Amino acid sequence: MLLGKSQIDPGFLASTARASGQDTLSHCYQCGKCTAGCPTAFAMDYKPNQIIRLLQLGHKEKALGSRAIWVCAGCFTCTTRCPCGIDIAQVMDNLRIVARQEGRTGQGKRAVLFNELFLRSVRRNGRVFETGVVAAFNLKIGKPLHDTELARFMLKGRKLRFVPVRIRKTAEMAGLFAKRKKG
Amino acid sequence: MRVGYYPGCSLENTAKEYDLAARLVTNHLGIQLVEIPDWNCCGATAAHSTDHLLAVALPARNLVIAEEMGLDITVPCAACYQRLRTAHRELTENRAVAEEVAGVLGRQYRGTVRIHSLLETMADVGFDVLSAQVVNPLKGLRVACYYGCLLVRPPSTGCDDPESPQLMDRLVETTKAEAVRWGYHNECCGAALIFGAREVALKLVQRILRNAVDTGAQVIACACPLCQSNLDIRQGQVNKAFGTNFAVPVLYFPQLIGIAMGLAPRDLGLETHFVDPQKALRIVSG
Ligand code: SF4
Ligand code: SF4
């Protein structure tokens, strides 16, 4: 892995370890087991073991700016197999969270947009209104007719709802979302 | 047996046939499902990749409701299952998180609820009891049981061995169908990426379908609405992207069990699949 010059943030390893609850993050000895079993490594710029190495070296910018954290499917194969007991999937989650808080989501625009629309729906209804979220997403990415053949199929099977199901106590949702960190 | 039921949002929408089959089959077996009143979304990937507190607080509300009613919970969706289990773990092991969540929720979770996947709840009935209910044995049907990720991983929340799970295979075998051995039973289908990185997700689906077909499976069984819809309704897109011609029916495991118990295909929602499973099932039910 050629790193070239970039800003080093020596504290990033410790802060990621703390936020993700991974005391053994510094123990990674690059065995590569996480990457070997990772189903999406083929599409990553930095492989999971390299992401961990970037953290150890303090390359915050590179880790947060990677495409890897957005093609991670959160499958926990890496976590299951790491000999150092590192929950790599959880680390990936934390990197996504920090990337979003710091506005560095250039590589994950669609994922962030989808998550945002999803959570907005949950906040409003207490449950996610799938039809509404998908329609809004397709509109925003400029493909309003994305998946129309699927929509037709779901209509036939009466799988599409046209009005959201709302829970009774939607007010409680506001409470749960109140402390959500901005980003 | 009386148990709390957390269907999750997908079962009210795109996976309503899973809800139908789960309710019908459990009822047939004498399990009383009590839907958690006023349950809310578990937050799924959207919450846990966005905010840690929210990712615990959303499932926590459901846990508290179940706890107040003295109910354990059974969960048909792998993703909801894993979110509820993870929240339970955090709330019982991490004091700081527990206090913060109690603050936004206005209620304290004592940690008394046991959370099971629908696979476990069905297995609890007993494999022999299930076998005894079979009136329409699925002899000759080769089934690839697909577990995916979140039912079995991470090991701290999984309901079966993370590398070689057996629960679904054993349940399906009670119908007299053959559960084939195959390598992709716990590989990720990429459902979480279908909006964020579709080309990657389709590749994962393609690999799983390929492996199932190569093993000689006639149908795939699964225990998650996200896996099912990803493997079933994306087959057209996979065929287009990779020049393949897959047409593998993907069923929910209670649908297979229901058919074997002689329940009506219509009541089990068999006509709502993208790839029609009825032809494959006719092989066995004549
Ligand atoms: S499996 Fe663990 S120790 Fe091995 S490279 Fe990955 S993170 Fe490092
Ligand atoms: S959780 Fe992410 S990084 Fe780990 S194996 Fe799965 S896709 Fe790869």
Coordinates of C-alpha atoms and ligand atoms in Angstrom, one line a residue:
Chain A
M1 CA 0.0 0.0 0.0
L2 CA 1.6 3.3 -1.2
L3 CA 0.4 6.1 1.0
G4 CA 2.2 9.2 -0.3
K5 CA 1.9 12.4 1.8
S6 CA -1.2 13.2 3.7
Q7 CA -2.0 14.7 7.0
I8 CA -1.4 12.4 9.9
D9 CA -3.7 12.5 12.9
P10 CA -2.0 10.4 15.6
G11 CA -5.0 10.6 17.9
F12 CA -7.4 9.0 15.4
L13 CA -6.6 5.4 16.3
A14 CA -7.4 6.0 20.0
S15 CA -10.6 7.9 19.3
T16 CA -11.8 5.3 16.9
A17 CA -10.9 2.5 19.3
R18 CA -12.9 4.4 22.0
A19 CA -15.9 5.2 19.9
S20 CA -16.2 1.7 18.5
G21 CA -15.3 0.0 21.8
Q22 CA -12.4 -1.9 20.2
D23 CA -9.5 -2.0 22.7
T24 CA -7.5 -4.4 20.5
L25 CA -7.5 -2.2 17.4
S26 CA -3.8 -1.6 17.8
H27 CA -3.1 -5.4 18.0
C28 CA -3.9 -6.0 14.3
Y29 CA -0.9 -7.7 12.7
Q30 CA -2.1 -7.7 9.2
C31 CA -2.9 -11.4 8.8
G32 CA -5.4 -10.5 6.1
K33 CA -8.1 -12.9 7.3
C34 CA -10.7 -10.1 7.3
T35 CA -10.0 -9.3 3.7
A36 CA -9.9 -12.9 2.6
G37 CA -13.4 -13.5 3.7
C38 CA -14.8 -10.0 2.8
P39 CA -17.5 -10.4 0.1
T40 CA -17.1 -6.9 -1.2
A41 CA -13.3 -6.5 -1.0
F42 CA -13.2 -6.8 -4.8
A43 CA -14.9 -3.4 -5.0
M44 CA -12.9 -1.7 -2.3
D45 CA -10.1 0.8 -2.8
Y46 CA -8.5 0.0 0.5
K47 CA -9.2 -3.6 1.7
P48 CA -10.5 -4.1 5.3
N49 CA -7.0 -5.0 6.6
Q50 CA -5.6 -1.8 4.9
I51 CA -8.3 0.3 6.5
I52 CA -7.2 -1.0 9.9
R53 CA -3.6 -0.2 9.0
L54 CA -4.5 3.3 7.9
L55 CA -6.1 3.9 11.4
Q56 CA -2.9 2.6 13.1
L57 CA -0.8 5.0 11.1
G58 CA -3.2 7.9 11.8
H59 CA -4.3 8.3 8.2
K60 CA -7.7 9.7 9.1
E61 CA -8.3 11.5 5.8
K62 CA -7.6 8.4 3.7
A63 CA -9.8 6.2 5.9
L64 CA -12.7 8.6 5.9
G65 CA -12.4 9.4 2.3
S66 CA -12.3 5.8 1.2
R67 CA -14.9 4.1 -1.0
A68 CA -14.3 1.0 1.1
I69 CA -16.4 2.2 4.0
W70 CA -19.4 2.6 1.7
V71 CA -19.2 -0.7 0.0
C72 CA -18.8 -2.6 3.2
A73 CA -22.1 -4.5 3.5
G74 CA -21.9 -4.9 7.3
C75 CA -21.9 -8.7 7.0
F76 CA -19.6 -9.3 10.1
T77 CA -17.6 -12.0 8.4
C78 CA -14.4 -10.1 9.2
T79 CA -15.5 -9.6 12.8
T80 CA -16.3 -13.4 13.2
R81 CA -12.8 -14.4 12.0
C82 CA -10.3 -11.8 13.3
P83 CA -7.7 -13.5 15.5
C84 CA -7.3 -10.3 17.5
G85 CA -11.0 -10.1 18.3
I86 CA -11.4 -6.8 16.5
D87 CA -15.0 -6.0 15.5
I88 CA -14.0 -4.6 12.1
A89 CA -17.6 -4.2 11.0
Q90 CA -18.2 -2.0 14.0
V91 CA -15.1 0.0 13.1
M92 CA -16.5 0.4 9.6
D93 CA -19.7 1.7 11.1
N94 CA -17.9 4.2 13.2
L95 CA -15.9 5.5 10.2
R96 CA -19.2 6.0 8.4
I97 CA -20.6 7.9 11.3
V98 CA -17.6 10.2 11.6
A99 CA -17.4 10.7 7.8
R100 CA -21.0 11.9 8.0
Q101 CA -20.5 14.1 11.0
E102 CA -17.5 15.7 9.3
G103 CA -19.2 16.0 6.0
R104 CA -16.8 13.8 4.1
T105 CA -19.3 11.5 2.4
G106 CA -18.3 12.1 -1.2
Q107 CA -17.7 8.4 -1.8
G108 CA -21.0 7.4 -0.2
K109 CA -23.5 9.9 -1.5
R110 CA -26.2 7.5 -2.4
A111 CA -25.9 5.4 0.8
V112 CA -26.1 8.6 2.9
L113 CA -29.1 9.9 1.0
F114 CA -30.9 6.6 1.4
N115 CA -30.2 6.4 5.1
E116 CA -31.3 10.0 5.5
L117 CA -34.6 9.4 3.8
F118 CA -35.1 6.2 5.7
L119 CA -34.6 7.8 9.1
R120 CA -36.8 10.7 8.2
S121 CA -39.6 8.3 7.5
V122 CA -39.0 6.4 10.8
R123 CA -39.0 9.7 12.7
R124 CA -42.3 10.8 11.1
N125 CA -44.1 7.5 11.2
G126 CA -42.4 5.3 13.7
R127 CA -42.0 2.7 10.9
V128 CA -40.4 3.0 7.6
F129 CA -42.7 3.7 4.7
E130 CA -40.8 1.7 2.0
T131 CA -42.7 3.0 -1.0
G132 CA -42.3 6.6 0.0
V133 CA -38.5 6.2 0.7
V134 CA -37.7 4.5 -2.5
A135 CA -39.8 6.9 -4.6
A136 CA -38.1 9.9 -2.9
F137 CA -34.7 8.3 -3.4
N138 CA -35.2 7.6 -7.1
L139 CA -36.4 11.1 -7.6
K140 CA -33.3 12.6 -5.9
I141 CA -30.8 10.5 -7.9
G142 CA -32.6 11.7 -11.0
K143 CA -34.0 8.2 -12.0
P144 CA -37.6 8.4 -11.2
L145 CA -38.3 5.4 -13.3
H146 CA -35.6 3.2 -11.7
D147 CA -37.0 -0.2 -11.0
T148 CA -40.4 0.4 -12.6
E149 CA -40.6 -3.2 -13.7
L150 CA -40.2 -4.2 -10.0
A151 CA -42.9 -1.7 -9.0
R152 CA -45.2 -3.2 -11.5
F153 CA -44.6 -6.7 -10.1
M154 CA -45.1 -5.5 -6.6
L155 CA -48.3 -3.8 -7.5
K156 CA -49.6 -7.0 -8.9
G157 CA -48.8 -8.8 -5.7
R158 CA -50.3 -5.9 -3.7
K159 CA -47.0 -5.5 -2.1
L160 CA -46.9 -1.7 -2.4
R161 CA -48.5 0.4 0.3
F162 CA -49.6 3.9 -0.8
V163 CA -50.0 5.3 2.7
P164 CA -47.6 4.9 5.6
V165 CA -48.5 2.9 8.6
R166 CA -48.1 5.2 11.6
I167 CA -47.6 4.0 15.2
R168 CA -49.8 5.5 17.8
K169 CA -47.1 7.2 19.8
T170 CA -45.2 9.0 17.1
A171 CA -44.4 11.7 19.6
E172 CA -42.0 9.2 21.3
M173 CA -40.0 9.1 18.1
A174 CA -39.1 12.8 18.4
G175 CA -37.6 12.0 21.8
L176 CA -35.5 9.2 20.4
F177 CA -34.2 11.4 17.6
A178 CA -33.6 14.5 19.7
K179 CA -30.1 13.6 20.8
R180 CA -29.0 12.4 17.4
K181 CA -25.6 13.9 16.6
K182 CA -25.8 16.5 13.8
G183 CA -24.0 15.9 10.5
Chain B
M1 CA -46.5 -21.4 23.9
R2 CA -47.2 -17.6 23.9
V3 CA -44.5 -15.3 22.5
G4 CA -44.2 -11.7 21.5
Y5 CA -44.0 -11.1 17.8
Y6 CA -42.0 -8.3 16.2
P7 CA -42.8 -8.5 12.5
G8 CA -40.6 -5.5 11.4
C9 CA -41.5 -3.0 8.7
S10 CA -40.7 -5.3 5.7
L11 CA -43.4 -7.8 6.7
E12 CA -46.0 -5.1 6.5
N13 CA -44.9 -4.2 3.0
T14 CA -42.8 -6.1 0.4
A15 CA -42.6 -9.3 2.5
K16 CA -46.2 -9.7 3.6
E17 CA -46.2 -13.3 2.4
Y18 CA -43.6 -14.1 5.1
D19 CA -45.9 -12.6 7.7
L20 CA -48.8 -14.7 6.4
A21 CA -46.7 -17.9 6.4
A22 CA -45.2 -17.2 9.8
R23 CA -48.5 -16.5 11.5
L24 CA -50.3 -19.4 9.8
V25 CA -47.7 -22.1 10.5
T26 CA -47.0 -21.0 14.1
N27 CA -50.8 -21.0 14.7
H28 CA -51.0 -24.5 13.2
L29 CA -48.3 -25.6 15.7
G30 CA -50.1 -24.1 18.7
I31 CA -47.7 -21.2 19.1
Q32 CA -49.6 -18.0 20.0
L33 CA -47.9 -14.9 18.5
V34 CA -48.7 -11.7 20.4
E35 CA -47.7 -8.7 18.2
I36 CA -45.8 -6.2 20.3
P37 CA -48.3 -3.3 20.5
D38 CA -47.3 -0.1 18.8
W39 CA -43.9 -1.5 17.8
N40 CA -41.5 0.8 15.9
C41 CA -38.8 0.3 13.3
C42 CA -35.5 -1.1 14.5
G43 CA -33.6 1.5 12.5
A44 CA -31.8 -1.1 10.4
T45 CA -28.6 -0.2 8.6
A46 CA -29.7 3.4 8.2
A47 CA -29.5 4.0 12.0
H48 CA -26.4 2.0 12.8
S49 CA -24.4 3.7 10.1
T50 CA -25.6 7.1 11.2
D51 CA -25.8 7.4 15.0
H52 CA -24.9 5.0 17.7
L53 CA -27.4 6.2 20.3
L54 CA -30.3 6.1 17.8
A55 CA -29.2 2.6 16.7
V56 CA -29.8 1.3 20.3
A57 CA -32.7 3.6 21.3
L58 CA -35.0 2.5 18.4
P59 CA -34.9 -1.2 19.2
A60 CA -34.9 -0.4 23.0
R61 CA -38.4 1.0 22.8
N62 CA -39.7 -2.4 21.6
L63 CA -37.7 -4.2 24.2
V64 CA -39.3 -2.1 26.9
I65 CA -42.8 -2.6 25.6
A66 CA -42.3 -6.4 25.5
E67 CA -40.7 -6.4 29.0
E68 CA -43.6 -4.5 30.5
M69 CA -45.9 -7.2 29.1
G70 CA -43.7 -10.0 30.3
L71 CA -43.1 -11.3 26.8
D72 CA -40.1 -12.8 25.1
I73 CA -39.8 -11.9 21.4
T74 CA -39.6 -13.9 18.2
V75 CA -38.3 -12.1 15.1
P76 CA -38.8 -13.2 11.5
C77 CA -36.3 -10.7 10.0
A78 CA -32.6 -11.3 10.3
A79 CA -31.7 -7.6 10.4
C80 CA -34.3 -6.7 13.0
Y81 CA -33.3 -9.8 15.0
Q82 CA -29.7 -8.7 15.0
R83 CA -30.6 -5.0 15.9
L84 CA -32.8 -6.2 18.8
R85 CA -30.1 -8.6 20.1
T86 CA -27.4 -6.0 19.8
A87 CA -29.4 -3.4 21.6
H88 CA -30.2 -5.9 24.4
R89 CA -26.5 -6.6 24.7
E90 CA -25.5 -3.0 24.8
L91 CA -28.2 -2.1 27.3
T92 CA -27.2 -4.9 29.6
E93 CA -23.5 -4.6 29.3
N94 CA -22.8 -0.9 28.8
R95 CA -24.0 1.3 31.6
A96 CA -23.3 4.6 30.0
V97 CA -25.3 3.6 26.9
A98 CA -28.1 2.2 29.1
E99 CA -28.4 5.5 31.0
E100 CA -28.3 7.6 27.9
V101 CA -31.0 5.5 26.2
A102 CA -33.2 5.5 29.4
G103 CA -32.8 9.3 29.2
V104 CA -34.3 9.7 25.7
L105 CA -36.8 6.9 26.1
G106 CA -38.1 8.0 29.5
R107 CA -38.1 4.3 30.5
Q108 CA -35.6 1.8 31.8
Y109 CA -34.9 -1.6 30.3
R110 CA -34.2 -4.2 32.9
G111 CA -32.9 -6.7 30.4
T112 CA -35.3 -9.6 31.0
V113 CA -36.5 -10.1 27.4
R114 CA -35.2 -13.1 25.5
I115 CA -35.0 -12.5 21.8
H116 CA -35.2 -15.4 19.4
S117 CA -35.2 -15.7 15.6
L118 CA -38.2 -17.4 14.1
L119 CA -35.9 -20.3 13.3
E120 CA -35.3 -20.9 16.9
T121 CA -39.0 -20.6 17.9
M122 CA -39.9 -23.1 15.3
A123 CA -37.1 -25.5 16.3
D124 CA -38.2 -25.2 19.9
V125 CA -41.5 -27.0 18.9
G126 CA -39.3 -30.0 18.3
F127 CA -38.2 -31.6 15.0
D128 CA -40.2 -34.7 15.8
V129 CA -43.4 -32.8 16.5
L130 CA -42.9 -30.9 13.2
S131 CA -42.3 -34.1 11.3
A132 CA -45.5 -35.6 12.7
Q133 CA -47.5 -32.7 11.2
V134 CA -46.3 -33.4 7.6
V135 CA -49.1 -34.6 5.4
N136 CA -47.6 -33.7 2.1
P137 CA -43.9 -34.7 2.2
L138 CA -41.7 -32.7 -0.1
K139 CA -39.7 -35.8 -1.1
G140 CA -37.4 -35.2 -4.0
L141 CA -37.2 -31.5 -3.5
R142 CA -33.6 -30.2 -3.2
V143 CA -33.5 -27.1 -1.1
A144 CA -30.5 -24.8 -0.6
C145 CA -31.0 -23.2 2.9
Y146 CA -29.7 -19.7 2.9
Y147 CA -28.8 -18.1 6.2
G148 CA -27.0 -15.0 5.1
C149 CA -25.3 -12.8 7.7
L150 CA -27.2 -11.4 10.5
L151 CA -28.9 -14.5 11.8
V152 CA -25.6 -16.1 12.5
R153 CA -23.1 -13.2 12.8
P154 CA -21.5 -11.7 14.8
P155 CA -21.1 -14.7 17.1
S156 CA -22.1 -12.6 20.1
T157 CA -25.7 -12.2 18.8
G158 CA -26.1 -15.1 16.3
C159 CA -28.6 -17.9 16.8
D160 CA -26.5 -20.7 15.3
D161 CA -22.9 -21.6 14.4
P162 CA -21.6 -18.6 12.4
E163 CA -19.6 -20.8 10.0
S164 CA -21.7 -23.8 9.6
P165 CA -25.3 -23.2 10.7
Q166 CA -27.8 -26.1 10.8
L167 CA -31.1 -24.9 12.2
M168 CA -32.9 -24.2 8.9
D169 CA -31.5 -27.3 7.3
R170 CA -33.0 -29.4 10.1
L171 CA -36.3 -27.6 10.0
V172 CA -36.5 -28.0 6.2
E173 CA -35.6 -31.7 6.5
T174 CA -38.7 -32.3 8.6
T175 CA -40.7 -31.8 5.4
K176 CA -38.7 -34.8 3.8
A177 CA -37.1 -32.4 1.4
E178 CA -33.3 -32.7 0.9
A179 CA -31.3 -29.8 2.4
V180 CA -28.3 -29.7 0.1
R181 CA -24.8 -28.9 1.3
W182 CA -23.5 -25.8 -0.4
G183 CA -20.8 -23.2 0.2
Y184 CA -22.7 -20.0 0.0
H185 CA -25.3 -20.7 2.8
N186 CA -23.9 -17.9 5.0
E187 CA -22.4 -15.6 2.4
C188 CA -23.6 -12.0 2.3
C189 CA -26.3 -11.1 -0.3
G190 CA -25.5 -7.4 -0.2
A191 CA -29.1 -6.3 0.6
A192 CA -27.8 -3.3 2.5
L193 CA -26.0 -2.1 -0.6
I194 CA -28.9 -2.3 -3.0
F195 CA -29.4 1.5 -3.0
G196 CA -25.9 2.7 -2.1
A197 CA -23.8 0.5 -4.4
R198 CA -26.1 -1.6 -6.5
E199 CA -23.5 -3.0 -8.9
V200 CA -21.7 -4.6 -5.9
A201 CA -24.9 -6.0 -4.5
L202 CA -25.9 -7.6 -7.8
K203 CA -22.6 -9.4 -8.0
L204 CA -23.1 -10.9 -4.6
V205 CA -26.6 -12.1 -5.5
Q206 CA -25.2 -13.6 -8.8
R207 CA -22.6 -15.6 -6.9
I208 CA -25.1 -17.0 -4.5
L209 CA -27.6 -18.0 -7.2
R210 CA -24.8 -19.6 -9.2
N211 CA -23.6 -21.7 -6.3
A212 CA -27.1 -22.8 -5.4
V213 CA -27.8 -23.8 -9.0
D214 CA -24.5 -25.6 -9.4
T215 CA -25.3 -27.6 -6.3
G216 CA -28.4 -28.8 -7.9
A217 CA -30.8 -27.0 -5.7
Q218 CA -34.3 -26.5 -7.1
V219 CA -35.3 -23.8 -4.6
I220 CA -33.6 -21.6 -2.1
A221 CA -35.1 -21.3 1.4
C222 CA -34.4 -18.2 3.6
A223 CA -35.4 -16.7 6.8
C224 CA -35.2 -12.9 6.1
P225 CA -37.3 -10.5 4.1
L226 CA -34.2 -8.6 2.9
C227 CA -32.4 -11.7 1.7
Q228 CA -35.6 -13.1 0.1
S229 CA -36.4 -9.9 -1.9
N230 CA -32.7 -9.4 -2.8
L231 CA -32.3 -13.0 -4.1
D232 CA -35.8 -13.2 -5.7
I233 CA -36.8 -9.9 -7.2
R234 CA -33.3 -9.0 -8.4
Q235 CA -32.9 -12.0 -10.6
G236 CA -34.1 -10.1 -13.7
Q237 CA -31.5 -7.4 -13.0
V238 CA -28.8 -10.0 -12.4
N239 CA -29.6 -11.8 -15.6
K240 CA -29.4 -8.5 -17.5
A241 CA -26.1 -7.5 -15.9
F242 CA -24.3 -10.8 -16.2
G243 CA -25.9 -12.4 -19.2
T244 CA -27.3 -15.3 -17.1
N245 CA -30.7 -16.9 -17.0
F246 CA -31.5 -17.7 -13.4
A247 CA -35.0 -18.5 -12.5
V248 CA -34.6 -20.0 -9.0
P249 CA -37.6 -19.7 -6.7
V250 CA -36.7 -18.3 -3.3
L251 CA -39.1 -19.3 -0.5
Y252 CA -39.4 -18.4 3.2
F253 CA -38.8 -21.5 5.3
P254 CA -42.3 -21.4 6.9
Q255 CA -43.8 -21.5 3.4
L256 CA -42.1 -24.8 2.8
I257 CA -43.1 -26.2 6.1
G258 CA -46.7 -24.9 5.6
I259 CA -46.9 -26.7 2.2
A260 CA -45.7 -29.9 3.8
M261 CA -48.3 -29.5 6.5
G262 CA -51.0 -29.3 3.8
L263 CA -51.8 -25.6 4.2
A264 CA -53.1 -23.8 1.1
P265 CA -50.4 -22.3 -1.2
R266 CA -52.6 -19.2 -1.5
D267 CA -52.8 -18.6 2.2
L268 CA -49.0 -18.9 2.4
G269 CA -48.6 -16.2 -0.2
L270 CA -46.9 -18.4 -2.8
E271 CA -48.4 -16.5 -5.7
T272 CA -46.6 -13.2 -4.8
H273 CA -43.1 -14.2 -5.6
F274 CA -41.1 -12.8 -8.5
V275 CA -39.9 -16.3 -9.6
D276 CA -43.0 -18.5 -9.3
P277 CA -42.2 -21.3 -6.9
Q278 CA -45.3 -23.3 -7.7
K279 CA -43.9 -25.3 -10.5
A280 CA -40.9 -26.4 -8.5
L281 CA -43.3 -27.4 -5.7
R282 CA -45.6 -29.3 -8.0
I283 CA -42.7 -31.7 -8.7
V284 CA -43.3 -33.0 -5.3
S285 CA -47.0 -32.4 -4.5
G286 CA -48.0 -34.0 -7.8
Ligands
SF4_1 S1 -8.3 -10.2 10.6 FE1 -7.8 -8.9 12.4 S2 -5.6 -9.1 12.7 FE2 -6.0 -9.9 10.7 S3 -5.7 -8.2 9.3 FE3 -7.9 -8.2 9.8 S4 -8.0 -6.8 11.5 FE4 -5.9 -7.3 11.3
SF4_2 S1 -18.5 -6.3 7.5 FE1 -17.8 -5.1 5.7 S2 -15.5 -5.2 5.8 FE2 -16.3 -6.9 7.1 S3 -16.4 -8.6 5.8 FE3 -18.4 -7.7 5.7 S4 -18.4 -6.3 3.9 FE4 -16.2 -6.8 4.4

